[in-house]
PDB file of C-alpha atoms in Angstrom:
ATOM      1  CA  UNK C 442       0.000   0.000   0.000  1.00 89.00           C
ATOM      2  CA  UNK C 443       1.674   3.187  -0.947  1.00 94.00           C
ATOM      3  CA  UNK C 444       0.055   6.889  -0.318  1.00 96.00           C
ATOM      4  CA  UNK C 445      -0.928   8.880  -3.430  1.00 94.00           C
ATOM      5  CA  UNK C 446      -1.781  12.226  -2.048  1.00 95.00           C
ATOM      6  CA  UNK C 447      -1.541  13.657   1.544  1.00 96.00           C
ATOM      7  CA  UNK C 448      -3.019  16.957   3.101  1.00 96.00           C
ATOM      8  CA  UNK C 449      -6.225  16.478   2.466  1.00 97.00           C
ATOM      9  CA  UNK C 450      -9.035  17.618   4.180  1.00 97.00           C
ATOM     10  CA  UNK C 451     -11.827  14.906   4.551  1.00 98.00           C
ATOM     11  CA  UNK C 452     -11.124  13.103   1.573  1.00 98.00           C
ATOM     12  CA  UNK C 453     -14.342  10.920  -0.033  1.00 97.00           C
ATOM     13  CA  UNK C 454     -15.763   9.471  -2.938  1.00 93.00           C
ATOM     14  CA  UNK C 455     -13.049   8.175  -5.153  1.00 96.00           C
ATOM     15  CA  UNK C 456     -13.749   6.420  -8.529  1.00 96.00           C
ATOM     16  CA  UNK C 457     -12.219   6.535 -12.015  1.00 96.00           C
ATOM     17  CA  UNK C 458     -12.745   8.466 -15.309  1.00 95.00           C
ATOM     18  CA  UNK C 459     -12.956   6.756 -18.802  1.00 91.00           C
ATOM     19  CA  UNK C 460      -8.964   7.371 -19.031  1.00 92.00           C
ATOM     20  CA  UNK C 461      -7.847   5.866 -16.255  1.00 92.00           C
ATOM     21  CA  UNK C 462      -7.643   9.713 -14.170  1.00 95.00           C
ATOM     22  CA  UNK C 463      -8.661   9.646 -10.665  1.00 97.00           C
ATOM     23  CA  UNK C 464     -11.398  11.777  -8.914  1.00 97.00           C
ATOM     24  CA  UNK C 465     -12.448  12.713  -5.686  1.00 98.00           C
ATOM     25  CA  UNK C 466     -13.277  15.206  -2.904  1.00 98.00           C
ATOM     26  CA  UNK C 467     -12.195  17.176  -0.039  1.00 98.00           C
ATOM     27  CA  UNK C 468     -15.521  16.783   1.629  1.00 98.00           C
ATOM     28  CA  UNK C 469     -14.498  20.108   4.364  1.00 97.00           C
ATOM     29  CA  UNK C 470     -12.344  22.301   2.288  1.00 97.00           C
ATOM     30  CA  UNK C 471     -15.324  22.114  -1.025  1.00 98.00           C
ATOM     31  CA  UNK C 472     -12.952  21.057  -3.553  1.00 98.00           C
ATOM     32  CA  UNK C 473     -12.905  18.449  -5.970  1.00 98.00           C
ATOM     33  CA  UNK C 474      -9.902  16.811  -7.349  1.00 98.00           C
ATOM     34  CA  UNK C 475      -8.397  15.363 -10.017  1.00 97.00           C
ATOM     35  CA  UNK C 476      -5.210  13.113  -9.531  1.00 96.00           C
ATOM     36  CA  UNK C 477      -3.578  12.064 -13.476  1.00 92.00           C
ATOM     37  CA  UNK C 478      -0.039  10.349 -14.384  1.00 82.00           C
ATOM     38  CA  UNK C 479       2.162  13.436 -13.573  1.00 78.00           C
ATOM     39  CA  UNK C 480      -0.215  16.040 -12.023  1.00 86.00           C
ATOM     40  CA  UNK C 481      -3.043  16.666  -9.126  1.00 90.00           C
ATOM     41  CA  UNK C 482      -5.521  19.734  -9.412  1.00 95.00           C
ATOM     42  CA  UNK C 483      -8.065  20.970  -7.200  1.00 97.00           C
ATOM     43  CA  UNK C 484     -11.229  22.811  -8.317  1.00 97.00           C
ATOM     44  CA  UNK C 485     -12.925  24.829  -5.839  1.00 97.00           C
ATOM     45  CA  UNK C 486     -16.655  24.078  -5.783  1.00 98.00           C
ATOM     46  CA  UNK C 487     -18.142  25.609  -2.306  1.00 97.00           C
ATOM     47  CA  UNK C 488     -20.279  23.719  -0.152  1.00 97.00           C
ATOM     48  CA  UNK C 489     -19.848  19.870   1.106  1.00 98.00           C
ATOM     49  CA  UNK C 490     -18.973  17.527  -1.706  1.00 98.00           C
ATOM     50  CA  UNK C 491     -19.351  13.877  -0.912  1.00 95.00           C
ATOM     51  CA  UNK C 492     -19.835  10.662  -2.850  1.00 94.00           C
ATOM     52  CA  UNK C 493     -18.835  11.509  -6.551  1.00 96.00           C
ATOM     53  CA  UNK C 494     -20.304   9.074  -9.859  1.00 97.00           C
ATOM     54  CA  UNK C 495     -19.076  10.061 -13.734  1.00 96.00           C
ATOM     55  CA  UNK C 496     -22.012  10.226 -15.963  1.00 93.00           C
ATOM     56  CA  UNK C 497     -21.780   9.029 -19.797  1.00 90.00           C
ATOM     57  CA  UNK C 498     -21.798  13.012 -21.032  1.00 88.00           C
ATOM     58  CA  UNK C 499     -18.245  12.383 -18.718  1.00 91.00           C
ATOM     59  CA  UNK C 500     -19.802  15.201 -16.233  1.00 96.00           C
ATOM     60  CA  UNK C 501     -18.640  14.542 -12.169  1.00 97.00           C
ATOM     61  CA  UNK C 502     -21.980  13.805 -10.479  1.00 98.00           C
ATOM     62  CA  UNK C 503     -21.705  14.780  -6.729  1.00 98.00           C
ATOM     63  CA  UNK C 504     -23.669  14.829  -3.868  1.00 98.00           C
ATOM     64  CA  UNK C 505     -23.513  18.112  -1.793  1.00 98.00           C
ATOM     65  CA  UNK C 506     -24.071  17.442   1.538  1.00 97.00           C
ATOM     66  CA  UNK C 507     -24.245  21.001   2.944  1.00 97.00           C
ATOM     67  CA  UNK C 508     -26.473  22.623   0.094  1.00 98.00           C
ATOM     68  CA  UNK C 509     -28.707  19.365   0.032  1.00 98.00           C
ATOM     69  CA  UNK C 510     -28.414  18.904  -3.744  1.00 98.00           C
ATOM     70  CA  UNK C 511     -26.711  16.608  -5.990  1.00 98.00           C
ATOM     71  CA  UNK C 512     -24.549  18.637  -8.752  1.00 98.00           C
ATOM     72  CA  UNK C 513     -22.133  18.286 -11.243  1.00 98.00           C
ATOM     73  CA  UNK C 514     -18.855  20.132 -12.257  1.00 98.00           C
ATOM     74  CA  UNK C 515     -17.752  20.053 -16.182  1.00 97.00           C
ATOM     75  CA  UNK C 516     -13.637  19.074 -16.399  1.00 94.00           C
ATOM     76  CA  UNK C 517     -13.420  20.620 -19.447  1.00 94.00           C
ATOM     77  CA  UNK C 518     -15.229  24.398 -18.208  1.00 95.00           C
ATOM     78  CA  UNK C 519     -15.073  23.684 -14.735  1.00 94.00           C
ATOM     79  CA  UNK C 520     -18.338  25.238 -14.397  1.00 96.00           C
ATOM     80  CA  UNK C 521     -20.893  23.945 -11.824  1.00 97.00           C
ATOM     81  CA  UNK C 522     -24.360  23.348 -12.028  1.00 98.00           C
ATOM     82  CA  UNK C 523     -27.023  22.307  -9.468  1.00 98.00           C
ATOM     83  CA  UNK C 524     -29.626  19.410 -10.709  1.00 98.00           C
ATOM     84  CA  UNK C 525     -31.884  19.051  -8.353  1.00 98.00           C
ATOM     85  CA  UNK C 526     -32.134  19.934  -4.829  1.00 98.00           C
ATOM     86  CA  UNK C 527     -35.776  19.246  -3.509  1.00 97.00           C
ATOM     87  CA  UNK C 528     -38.011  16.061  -3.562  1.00 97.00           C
ATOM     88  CA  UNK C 529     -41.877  16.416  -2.681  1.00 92.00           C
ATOM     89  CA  UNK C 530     -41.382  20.260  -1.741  1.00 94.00           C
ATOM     90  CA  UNK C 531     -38.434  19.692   0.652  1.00 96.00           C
ATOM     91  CA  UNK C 532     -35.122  19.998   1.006  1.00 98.00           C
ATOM     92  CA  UNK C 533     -32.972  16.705   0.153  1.00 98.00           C
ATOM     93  CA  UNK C 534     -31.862  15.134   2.795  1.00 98.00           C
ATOM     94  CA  UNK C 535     -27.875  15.416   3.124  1.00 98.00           C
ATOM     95  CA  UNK C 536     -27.267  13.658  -0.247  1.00 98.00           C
ATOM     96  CA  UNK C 537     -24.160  11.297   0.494  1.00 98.00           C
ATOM     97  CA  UNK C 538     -23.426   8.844  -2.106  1.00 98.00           C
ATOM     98  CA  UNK C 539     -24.725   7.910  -5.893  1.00 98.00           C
ATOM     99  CA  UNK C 540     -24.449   5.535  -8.898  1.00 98.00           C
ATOM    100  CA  UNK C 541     -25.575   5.715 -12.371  1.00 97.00           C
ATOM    101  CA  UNK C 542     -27.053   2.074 -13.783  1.00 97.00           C
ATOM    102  CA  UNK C 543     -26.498   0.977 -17.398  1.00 94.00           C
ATOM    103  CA  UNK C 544     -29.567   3.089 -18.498  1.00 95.00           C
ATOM    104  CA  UNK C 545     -28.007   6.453 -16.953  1.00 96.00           C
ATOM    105  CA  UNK C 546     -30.791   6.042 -14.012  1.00 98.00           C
ATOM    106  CA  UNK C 547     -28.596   7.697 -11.279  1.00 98.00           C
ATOM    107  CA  UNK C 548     -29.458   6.452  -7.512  1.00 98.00           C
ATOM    108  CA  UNK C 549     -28.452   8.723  -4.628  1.00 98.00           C
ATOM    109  CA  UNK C 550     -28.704   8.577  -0.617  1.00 98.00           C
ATOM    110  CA  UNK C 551     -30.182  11.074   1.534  1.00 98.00           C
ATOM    111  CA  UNK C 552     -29.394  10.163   5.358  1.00 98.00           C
ATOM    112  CA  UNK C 553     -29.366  13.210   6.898  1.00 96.00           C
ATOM    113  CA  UNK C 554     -27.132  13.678   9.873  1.00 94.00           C
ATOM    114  CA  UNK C 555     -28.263  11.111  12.503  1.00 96.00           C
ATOM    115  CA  UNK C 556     -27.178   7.185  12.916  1.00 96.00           C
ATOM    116  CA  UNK C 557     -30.353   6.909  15.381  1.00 95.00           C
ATOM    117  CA  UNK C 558     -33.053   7.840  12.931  1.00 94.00           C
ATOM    118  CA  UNK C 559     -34.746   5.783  10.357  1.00 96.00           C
ATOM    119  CA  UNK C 560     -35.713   8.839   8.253  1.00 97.00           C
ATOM    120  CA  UNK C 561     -33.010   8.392   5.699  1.00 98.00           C
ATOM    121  CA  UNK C 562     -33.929   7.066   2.068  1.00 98.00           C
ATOM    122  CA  UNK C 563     -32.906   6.322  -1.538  1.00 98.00           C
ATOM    123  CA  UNK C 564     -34.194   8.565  -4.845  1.00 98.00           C
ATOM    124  CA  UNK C 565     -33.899   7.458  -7.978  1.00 98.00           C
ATOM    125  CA  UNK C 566     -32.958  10.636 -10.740  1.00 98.00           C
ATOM    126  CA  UNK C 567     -34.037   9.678 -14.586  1.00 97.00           C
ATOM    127  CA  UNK C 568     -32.601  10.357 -17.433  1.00 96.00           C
ATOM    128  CA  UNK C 569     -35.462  12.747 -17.980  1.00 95.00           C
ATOM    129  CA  UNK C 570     -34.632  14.205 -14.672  1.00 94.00           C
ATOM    130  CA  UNK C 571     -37.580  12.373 -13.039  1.00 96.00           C
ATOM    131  CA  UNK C 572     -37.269  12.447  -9.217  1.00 98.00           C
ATOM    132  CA  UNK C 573     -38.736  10.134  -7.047  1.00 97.00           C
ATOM    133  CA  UNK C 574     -38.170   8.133  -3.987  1.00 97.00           C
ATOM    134  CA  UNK C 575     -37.334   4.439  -4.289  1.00 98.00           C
ATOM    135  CA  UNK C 576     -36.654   3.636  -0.673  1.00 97.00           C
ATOM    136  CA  UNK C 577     -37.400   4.702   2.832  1.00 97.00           C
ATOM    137  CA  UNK C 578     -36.783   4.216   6.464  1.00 97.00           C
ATOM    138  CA  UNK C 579     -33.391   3.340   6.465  1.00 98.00           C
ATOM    139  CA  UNK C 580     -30.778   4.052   8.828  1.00 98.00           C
ATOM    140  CA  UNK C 581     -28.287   6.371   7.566  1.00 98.00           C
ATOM    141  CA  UNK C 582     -28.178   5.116   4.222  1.00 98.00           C
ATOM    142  CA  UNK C 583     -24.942   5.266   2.690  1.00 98.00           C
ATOM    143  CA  UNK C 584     -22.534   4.323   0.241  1.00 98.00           C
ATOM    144  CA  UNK C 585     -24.407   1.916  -2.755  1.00 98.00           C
ATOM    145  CA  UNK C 586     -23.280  -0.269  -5.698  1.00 98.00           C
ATOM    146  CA  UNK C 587     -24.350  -1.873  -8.309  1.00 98.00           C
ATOM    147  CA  UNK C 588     -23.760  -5.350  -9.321  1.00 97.00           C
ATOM    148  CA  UNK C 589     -21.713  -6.325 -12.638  1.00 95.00           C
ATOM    149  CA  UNK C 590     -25.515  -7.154 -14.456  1.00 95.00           C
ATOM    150  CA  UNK C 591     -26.802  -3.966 -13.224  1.00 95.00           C
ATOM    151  CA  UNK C 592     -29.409  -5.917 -11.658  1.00 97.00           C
ATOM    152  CA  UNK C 593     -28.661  -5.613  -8.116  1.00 97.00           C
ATOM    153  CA  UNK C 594     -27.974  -2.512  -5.363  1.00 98.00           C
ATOM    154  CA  UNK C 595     -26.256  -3.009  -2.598  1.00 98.00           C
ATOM    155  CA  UNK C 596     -27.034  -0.769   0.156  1.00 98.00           C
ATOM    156  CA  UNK C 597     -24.299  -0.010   2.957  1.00 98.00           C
ATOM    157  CA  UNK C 598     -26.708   1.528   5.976  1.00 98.00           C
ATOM    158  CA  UNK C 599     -24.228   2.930   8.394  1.00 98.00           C
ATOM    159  CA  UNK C 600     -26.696   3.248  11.687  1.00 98.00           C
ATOM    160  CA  UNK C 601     -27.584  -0.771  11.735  1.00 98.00           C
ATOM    161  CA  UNK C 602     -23.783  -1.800  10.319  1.00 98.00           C
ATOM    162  CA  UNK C 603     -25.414  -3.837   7.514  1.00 98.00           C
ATOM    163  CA  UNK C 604     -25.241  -3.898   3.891  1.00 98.00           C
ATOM    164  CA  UNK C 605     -28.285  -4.588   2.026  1.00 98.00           C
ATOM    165  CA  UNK C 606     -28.870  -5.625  -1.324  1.00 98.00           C
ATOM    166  CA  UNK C 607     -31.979  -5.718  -3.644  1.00 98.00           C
ATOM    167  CA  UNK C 608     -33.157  -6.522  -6.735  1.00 98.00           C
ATOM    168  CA  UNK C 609     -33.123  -3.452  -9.246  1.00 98.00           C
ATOM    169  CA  UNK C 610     -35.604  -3.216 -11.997  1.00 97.00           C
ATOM    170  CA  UNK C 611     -34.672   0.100 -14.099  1.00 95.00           C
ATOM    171  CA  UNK C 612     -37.568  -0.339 -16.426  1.00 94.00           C
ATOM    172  CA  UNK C 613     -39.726   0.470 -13.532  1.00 96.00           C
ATOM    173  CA  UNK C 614     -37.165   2.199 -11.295  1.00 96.00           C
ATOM    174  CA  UNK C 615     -37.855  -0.136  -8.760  1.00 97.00           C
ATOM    175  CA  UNK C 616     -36.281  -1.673  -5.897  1.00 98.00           C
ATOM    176  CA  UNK C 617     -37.929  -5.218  -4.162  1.00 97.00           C
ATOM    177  CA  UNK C 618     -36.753  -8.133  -2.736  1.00 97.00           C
ATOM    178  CA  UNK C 619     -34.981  -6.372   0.098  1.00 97.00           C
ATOM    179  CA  UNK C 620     -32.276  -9.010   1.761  1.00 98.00           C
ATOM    180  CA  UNK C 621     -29.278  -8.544   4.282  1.00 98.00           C
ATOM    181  CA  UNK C 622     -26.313  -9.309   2.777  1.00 98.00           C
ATOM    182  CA  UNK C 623     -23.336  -8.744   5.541  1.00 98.00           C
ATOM    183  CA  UNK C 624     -23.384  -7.785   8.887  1.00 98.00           C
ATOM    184  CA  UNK C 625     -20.234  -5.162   8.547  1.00 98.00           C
ATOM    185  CA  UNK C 626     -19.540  -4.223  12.481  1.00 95.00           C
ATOM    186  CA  UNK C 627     -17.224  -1.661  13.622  1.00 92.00           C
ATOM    187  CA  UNK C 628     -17.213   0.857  15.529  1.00 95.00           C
ATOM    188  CA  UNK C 629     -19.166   3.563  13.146  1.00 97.00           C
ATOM    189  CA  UNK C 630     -20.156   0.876  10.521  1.00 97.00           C
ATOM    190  CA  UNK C 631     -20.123   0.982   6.413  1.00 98.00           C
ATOM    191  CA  UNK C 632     -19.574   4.191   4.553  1.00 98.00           C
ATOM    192  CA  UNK C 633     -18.454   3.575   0.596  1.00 98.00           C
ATOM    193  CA  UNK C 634     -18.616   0.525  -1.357  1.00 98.00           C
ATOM    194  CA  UNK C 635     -17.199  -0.787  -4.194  1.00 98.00           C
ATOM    195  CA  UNK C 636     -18.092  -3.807  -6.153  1.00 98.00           C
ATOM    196  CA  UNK C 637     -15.016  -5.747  -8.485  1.00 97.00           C
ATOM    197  CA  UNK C 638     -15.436  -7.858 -11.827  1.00 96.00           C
ATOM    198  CA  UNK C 639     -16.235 -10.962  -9.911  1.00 96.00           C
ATOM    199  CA  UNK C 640     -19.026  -9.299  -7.936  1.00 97.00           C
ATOM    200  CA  UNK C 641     -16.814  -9.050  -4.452  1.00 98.00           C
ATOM    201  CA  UNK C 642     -17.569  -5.788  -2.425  1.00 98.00           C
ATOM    202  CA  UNK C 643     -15.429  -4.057  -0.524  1.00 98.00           C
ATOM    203  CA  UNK C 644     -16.943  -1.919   2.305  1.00 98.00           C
ATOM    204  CA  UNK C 645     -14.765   1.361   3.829  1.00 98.00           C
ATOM    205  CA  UNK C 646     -16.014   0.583   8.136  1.00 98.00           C
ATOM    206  CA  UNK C 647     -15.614   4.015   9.320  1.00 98.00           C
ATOM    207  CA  UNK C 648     -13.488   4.107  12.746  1.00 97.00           C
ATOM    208  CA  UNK C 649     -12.026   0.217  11.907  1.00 97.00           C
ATOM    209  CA  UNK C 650      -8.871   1.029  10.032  1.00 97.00           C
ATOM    210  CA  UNK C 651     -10.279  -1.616   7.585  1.00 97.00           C
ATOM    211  CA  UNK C 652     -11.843  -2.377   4.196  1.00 98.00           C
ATOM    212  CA  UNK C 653     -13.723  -5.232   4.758  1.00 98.00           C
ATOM    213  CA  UNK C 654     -14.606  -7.807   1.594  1.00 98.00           C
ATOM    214  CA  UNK C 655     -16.658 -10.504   0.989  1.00 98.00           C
ATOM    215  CA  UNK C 656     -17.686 -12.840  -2.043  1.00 97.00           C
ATOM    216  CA  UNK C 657     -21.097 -12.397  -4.274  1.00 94.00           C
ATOM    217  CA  UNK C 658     -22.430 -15.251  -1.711  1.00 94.00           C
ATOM    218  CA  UNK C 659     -21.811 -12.946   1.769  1.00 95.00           C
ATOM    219  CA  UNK C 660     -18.823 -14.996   2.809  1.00 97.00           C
ATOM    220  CA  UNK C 661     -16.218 -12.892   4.168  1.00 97.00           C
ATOM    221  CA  UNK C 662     -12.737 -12.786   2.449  1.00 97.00           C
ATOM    222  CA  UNK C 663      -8.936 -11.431   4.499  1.00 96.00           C
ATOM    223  CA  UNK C 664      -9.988  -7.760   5.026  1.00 97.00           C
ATOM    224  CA  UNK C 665      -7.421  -4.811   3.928  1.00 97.00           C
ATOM    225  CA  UNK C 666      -5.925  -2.971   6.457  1.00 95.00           C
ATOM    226  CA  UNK C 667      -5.937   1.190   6.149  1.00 95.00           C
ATOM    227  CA  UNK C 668      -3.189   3.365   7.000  1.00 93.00           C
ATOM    228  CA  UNK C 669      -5.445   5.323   9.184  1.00 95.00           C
ATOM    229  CA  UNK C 670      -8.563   4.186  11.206  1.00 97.00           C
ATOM    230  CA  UNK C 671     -11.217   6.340   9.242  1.00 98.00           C
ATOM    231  CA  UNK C 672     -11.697   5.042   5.761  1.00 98.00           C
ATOM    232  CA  UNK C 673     -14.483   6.692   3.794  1.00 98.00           C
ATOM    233  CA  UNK C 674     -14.389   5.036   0.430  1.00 98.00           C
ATOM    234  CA  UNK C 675     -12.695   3.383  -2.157  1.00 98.00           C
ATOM    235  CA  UNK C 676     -12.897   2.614  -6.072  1.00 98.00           C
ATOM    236  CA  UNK C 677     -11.223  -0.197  -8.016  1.00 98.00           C
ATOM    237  CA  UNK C 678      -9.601   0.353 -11.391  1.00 97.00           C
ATOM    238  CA  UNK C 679     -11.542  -0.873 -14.022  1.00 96.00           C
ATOM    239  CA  UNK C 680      -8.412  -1.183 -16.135  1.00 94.00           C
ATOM    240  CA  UNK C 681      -6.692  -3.406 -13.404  1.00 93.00           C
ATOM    241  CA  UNK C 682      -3.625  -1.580 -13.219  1.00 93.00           C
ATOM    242  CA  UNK C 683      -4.023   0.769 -10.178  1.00 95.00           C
ATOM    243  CA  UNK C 684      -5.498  -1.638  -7.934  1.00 96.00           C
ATOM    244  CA  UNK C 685      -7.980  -0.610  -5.385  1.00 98.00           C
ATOM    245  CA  UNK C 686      -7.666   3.368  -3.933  1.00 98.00           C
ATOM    246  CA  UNK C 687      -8.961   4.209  -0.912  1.00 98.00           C
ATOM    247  CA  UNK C 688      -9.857   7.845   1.242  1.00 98.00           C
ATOM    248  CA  UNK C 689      -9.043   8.009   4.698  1.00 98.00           C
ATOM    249  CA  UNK C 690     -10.099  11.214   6.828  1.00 98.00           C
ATOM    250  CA  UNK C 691      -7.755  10.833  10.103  1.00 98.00           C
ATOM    251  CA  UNK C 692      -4.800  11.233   8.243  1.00 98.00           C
ATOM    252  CA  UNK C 693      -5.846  13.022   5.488  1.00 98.00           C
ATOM    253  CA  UNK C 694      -5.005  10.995   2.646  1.00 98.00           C
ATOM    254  CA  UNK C 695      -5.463   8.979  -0.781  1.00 97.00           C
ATOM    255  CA  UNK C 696      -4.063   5.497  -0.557  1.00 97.00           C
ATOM    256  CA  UNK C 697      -3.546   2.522  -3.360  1.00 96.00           C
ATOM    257  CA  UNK C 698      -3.458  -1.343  -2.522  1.00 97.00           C
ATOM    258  CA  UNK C 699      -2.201  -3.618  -5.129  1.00 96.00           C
ATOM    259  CA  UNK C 700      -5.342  -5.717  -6.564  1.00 95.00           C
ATOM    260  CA  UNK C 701      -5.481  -8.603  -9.220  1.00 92.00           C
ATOM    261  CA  UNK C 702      -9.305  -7.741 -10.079  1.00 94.00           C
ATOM    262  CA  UNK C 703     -11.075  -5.071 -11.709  1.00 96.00           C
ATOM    263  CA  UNK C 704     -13.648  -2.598 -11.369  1.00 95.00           C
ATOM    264  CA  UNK C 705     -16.647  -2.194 -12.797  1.00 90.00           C
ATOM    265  CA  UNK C 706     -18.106   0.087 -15.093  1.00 76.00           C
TER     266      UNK C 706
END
């Protein structure tokens, strides 16, 4: 495991652009940033980015914690627009994390700011820019995934320490078939997710110094240890030669562990 980048000030929501640069935020400082072969660059874009997704128009989707909306911020202008920011008359709830399916349907989480509340739910975001809500009651709903298929979210719900998963039909923007698939522990519980090419997730367990992993089936595989104790999130390289990269808030910092799988798409 080697660090990448250092100094960073709450660092979340990693993941990979089509050629091969990586992305992510500095959740307190309102920056995103952009890490390529021989440079790093931060773009200044106010409020409280969070989980970060790259859209097929190759637009960074974020979630904006702090102005309750989910944006995006154009590499090639840097200019930043806000999408939506209200569902049913109110004010999102904290957007934290998203994921665009095959079909460009892009699923956020709202949790708000509570562990001990079940007010915290899922919205779905059409192509169309069609809002709705998919999912509700949840427990500080947090980082999600999508299987290899696109068939299947997996839901990591921070206040229970449990990862969910359910069958996705994006036809009908509809989750059913709720199931638990891992009990995560740790002292916090699960913040991102990532899902590889074989359909093993890896789950960031805030406050265990740990990404934790386990098969397609649930069974749990030999967990990587973080530099510091507060991962956030992590991506895998869909190209397979990066590995897995991973944000960690005590320290600061952007990590990379040496993988043989890839990413996903």
């Amino acid at each position: 495991m080697r660090i990448i980048l250092d100094q960073l000030n709450f660092p979340e929501g990693p993941c990979f652009d089509r050629t091969g640069n990586i992305w992510l935020v500095e959740k307190e400082a309102g920056n995103i940033v952009m890490i390529g072969n021989y440079h790093f660059q931060r773009f200044n874009v106010g409020g409280a980015p969070n989980g970060i997704a790259i859209g097929k128009d190759n637009l960074i989707w974020f979630c904006d914690s702090a102005q309750n909306s989910i944006r995006t911020f154009d590499p090639v202008s840097a200019h930043t627009l806000t999408v939506v920011n209200k569902i049913e008359d109110q004010a999102l709830k904290m957007p934290n994390d998203l994921a665009f399916d095959k079909y460009s349907n892009l699923l956020f989480t709202c949790p708000g700011d509570s562990l001990d509340d079940n007010e915290g739910y899922i919205c779905c975001l059409s192509p169309e820019n069609t809002l709705s809500k998919i999912s509700g009651g949840l427990y500080y709903p947090n980082g999600l995934a999508f299987n290899i298929e696109h068939s299947r979210l997996y839901i990591a719900e921070t206040g229970t320490q449990k990862i969910w998963q359910f069958d996705w039909n994006a036809g009908e923007r509809k989750l059913s078939k709720q199931s638990l698939f891992a009990e995560t522990g740790g002292p916090v519980g699960p913040d991102g997710i990532a899902i590889d090419e074989d359909g093993y997730l890896y789950a960031a367990i805030y406050g265990s110094g740990k990404i934790k992993i386990w098969n397609r089936s649930g069974t749990r595989q030999k967990s990587i240890d973080t530099i510091g104790k507060n991962p956030t999130n992590c991506a895998i390289d869909p190209s397979g030669k990066k590995g897995i990269i991973i944000t960690e808030a005590e320290k600061g910092i952007l990590v990379q562990h040496p993988l043989t799988k890839k990413g996903i798409v």
